[in-house]
């Protein structure tokens, strides 16, 4: 049973004259999960978007940190179950699937 309680991602692109910073914060709560994305380009005001997903939609969700842990366990066991597919959240904050 792997469960992500909170995850933070940050990307910075240092291109002149407008450096870009992108942050994604994912937090689990009683009703499901909230994904908050923030994008800041140069000196402009940050743009923020939030998405909420219910627990029912997230059944079996595998986020990046848990995915890395699972890959290490599978590599250590030197086995891969057939058709291993999990719900995931893509870089845009949308639900998708991740298969191995």
GROMACS .gro file of N, CA, C and O in nm, residues 33-71:
model
  156
   33UNK      N    1  -0.775   1.468  -0.333
   33UNK     CA    2  -0.644   1.530  -0.354
   33UNK      C    3  -0.660   1.662  -0.428
   33UNK      O    4  -0.744   1.673  -0.517
   34UNK      N    5  -0.577   1.759  -0.392
   34UNK     CA    6  -0.576   1.889  -0.460
   34UNK      C    7  -0.440   1.908  -0.525
   34UNK      O    8  -0.336   1.888  -0.462
   35UNK      N    9  -0.443   1.947  -0.652
   35UNK     CA   10  -0.322   1.976  -0.729
   35UNK      C   11  -0.324   2.126  -0.757
   35UNK      O   12  -0.418   2.180  -0.814
   36UNK      N   13  -0.219   2.196  -0.715
   36UNK     CA   14  -0.208   2.340  -0.739
   36UNK      C   15  -0.084   2.365  -0.823
   36UNK      O   16   0.026   2.326  -0.786
   37UNK      N   17  -0.105   2.429  -0.938
   37UNK     CA   18   0.005   2.462  -1.030
   37UNK      C   19   0.025   2.612  -1.030
   37UNK      O   20  -0.071   2.688  -1.039
   38UNK      N   21   0.150   2.655  -1.022
   38UNK     CA   22   0.184   2.797  -1.026
   38UNK      C   23   0.290   2.818  -1.133
   38UNK      O   24   0.391   2.747  -1.135
   39UNK      N   25   0.267   2.916  -1.220
   39UNK     CA   26   0.361   2.948  -1.327
   39UNK      C   27   0.396   3.095  -1.317
   39UNK      O   28   0.307   3.180  -1.312
   40UNK      N   29   0.526   3.126  -1.310
   40UNK     CA   30   0.570   3.265  -1.308
   40UNK      C   31   0.673   3.286  -1.417
   40UNK      O   32   0.775   3.217  -1.422
   41UNK      N   33   0.643   3.381  -1.506
   41UNK     CA   34   0.733   3.415  -1.615
   41UNK      C   35   0.787   3.555  -1.593
   41UNK      O   36   0.710   3.651  -1.592
   42UNK      N   37   0.918   3.564  -1.574
   42UNK     CA   38   0.981   3.693  -1.551
   42UNK      C   39   0.924   3.763  -1.429
   42UNK      O   40   0.905   3.703  -1.324
   43UNK      N   41   0.894   3.892  -1.444
   43UNK     CA   42   0.842   3.972  -1.334
   43UNK      C   43   0.690   3.975  -1.330
   43UNK      O   44   0.631   4.044  -1.247
   44UNK      N   45   0.625   3.902  -1.420
   44UNK     CA   46   0.478   3.902  -1.425
   44UNK      C   47   0.419   3.838  -1.300
   44UNK      O   48   0.485   3.763  -1.230
   45UNK      N   49   0.293   3.868  -1.275
   45UNK     CA   50   0.222   3.807  -1.164
   45UNK      C   51   0.214   3.656  -1.186
   45UNK      O   52   0.190   3.612  -1.299
   46UNK      N   53   0.231   3.577  -1.081
   46UNK     CA   54   0.219   3.431  -1.096
   46UNK      C   55   0.077   3.391  -1.138
   46UNK      O   56  -0.020   3.451  -1.093
   47UNK      N   57   0.067   3.293  -1.224
   47UNK     CA   58  -0.062   3.237  -1.266
   47UNK      C   59  -0.081   3.107  -1.188
   47UNK      O   60   0.008   3.022  -1.186
   48UNK      N   61  -0.197   3.093  -1.124
   48UNK     CA   62  -0.221   2.978  -1.038
   48UNK      C   63  -0.348   2.906  -1.080
   48UNK      O   64  -0.448   2.970  -1.113
   49UNK      N   65  -0.342   2.773  -1.083
   49UNK     CA   66  -0.458   2.688  -1.113
   49UNK      C   67  -0.464   2.577  -1.010
   49UNK      O   68  -0.360   2.524  -0.970
   50UNK      N   69  -0.585   2.541  -0.969
   50UNK     CA   70  -0.603   2.430  -0.876
   50UNK      C   71  -0.705   2.331  -0.932
   50UNK      O   72  -0.802   2.372  -0.996
   51UNK      N   73  -0.678   2.203  -0.908
   51UNK     CA   74  -0.767   2.096  -0.950
   51UNK      C   75  -0.792   2.009  -0.827
   51UNK      O   76  -0.699   1.982  -0.752
   52UNK      N   77  -0.914   1.965  -0.809
   52UNK     CA   78  -0.947   1.872  -0.700
   52UNK      C   79  -0.998   1.743  -0.760
   52UNK      O   80  -1.076   1.744  -0.856
   53UNK      N   81  -0.953   1.632  -0.704
   53UNK     CA   82  -0.997   1.501  -0.748
   53UNK      C   83  -1.052   1.425  -0.629
   53UNK      O   84  -0.994   1.428  -0.520
   54UNK      N   85  -1.162   1.354  -0.649
   54UNK     CA   86  -1.224   1.275  -0.542
   54UNK      C   87  -1.144   1.148  -0.518
   54UNK      O   88  -1.070   1.101  -0.604
   55UNK      N   89  -1.161   1.092  -0.401
   55UNK     CA   90  -1.094   0.965  -0.366
   55UNK      C   91  -1.132   0.854  -0.464
   55UNK      O   92  -1.050   0.770  -0.498
   56UNK      N   93  -1.258   0.853  -0.509
   56UNK     CA   94  -1.303   0.748  -0.602
   56UNK      C   95  -1.223   0.751  -0.732
   56UNK      O   96  -1.185   0.647  -0.785
   57UNK      N   97  -1.196   0.870  -0.784
   57UNK     CA   98  -1.119   0.883  -0.909
   57UNK      C   99  -0.972   0.849  -0.890
   57UNK      O  100  -0.902   0.817  -0.985
   58UNK      N  101  -0.925   0.858  -0.767
   58UNK     CA  102  -0.782   0.839  -0.739
   58UNK      C  103  -0.747   0.699  -0.690
   58UNK      O  104  -0.634   0.674  -0.651
   59UNK      N  105  -0.844   0.608  -0.692
   59UNK     CA  106  -0.820   0.472  -0.644
   59UNK      C  107  -0.700   0.412  -0.718
   59UNK      O  108  -0.701   0.402  -0.840
   60UNK      N  109  -0.594   0.379  -0.645
   60UNK     CA  110  -0.475   0.319  -0.705
   60UNK      C  111  -0.377   0.421  -0.763
   60UNK      O  112  -0.282   0.383  -0.830
   61UNK      N  113  -0.398   0.550  -0.736
   61UNK     CA  114  -0.312   0.656  -0.791
   61UNK      C  115  -0.166   0.633  -0.754
   61UNK      O  116  -0.133   0.598  -0.641
   62UNK      N  117  -0.079   0.652  -0.851
   62UNK     CA  118   0.065   0.637  -0.830
   62UNK      C  119   0.133   0.767  -0.875
   62UNK      O  120   0.140   0.794  -0.994
   63UNK      N  121   0.180   0.845  -0.779
   63UNK     CA  122   0.250   0.969  -0.811
   63UNK      C  123   0.399   0.941  -0.832
   63UNK      O  124   0.446   0.829  -0.813
   64UNK      N  125   0.472   1.043  -0.871
   64UNK     CA  126   0.612   1.026  -0.911
   64UNK      C  127   0.699   0.960  -0.805
   64UNK      O  128   0.774   0.867  -0.833
   65UNK      N  129   0.690   1.005  -0.681
   65UNK     CA  130   0.773   0.948  -0.575
   65UNK      C  131   0.743   0.800  -0.553
   65UNK      O  132   0.833   0.717  -0.542
   66UNK      N  133   0.615   0.765  -0.548
   66UNK     CA  134   0.576   0.625  -0.530
   66UNK      C  135   0.615   0.542  -0.651
   66UNK      O  136   0.653   0.425  -0.638
   67UNK      N  137   0.607   0.600  -0.770
   67UNK     CA  138   0.645   0.530  -0.892
   67UNK      C  139   0.794   0.493  -0.889
   67UNK      O  140   0.831   0.382  -0.925
   68UNK      N  141   0.878   0.586  -0.846
   68UNK     CA  142   1.021   0.557  -0.837
   68UNK      C  143   1.049   0.446  -0.737
   68UNK      O  144   1.130   0.356  -0.762
   69UNK      N  145   0.977   0.448  -0.626
   69UNK     CA  146   0.993   0.342  -0.526
   69UNK      C  147   0.949   0.207  -0.583
   69UNK      O  148   1.018   0.106  -0.567
   70UNK      N  149   0.836   0.205  -0.651
   70UNK     CA  150   0.787   0.081  -0.711
   70UNK      C  151   0.886   0.026  -0.814
   70UNK      O  152   0.913  -0.094  -0.819
   71UNK      N  153   0.941   0.114  -0.897
   71UNK     CA  154   1.039   0.069  -0.997
   71UNK      C  155   1.161   0.006  -0.932
   71UNK      O  156   1.215  -0.093  -0.981
   0.00000   0.00000   0.00000
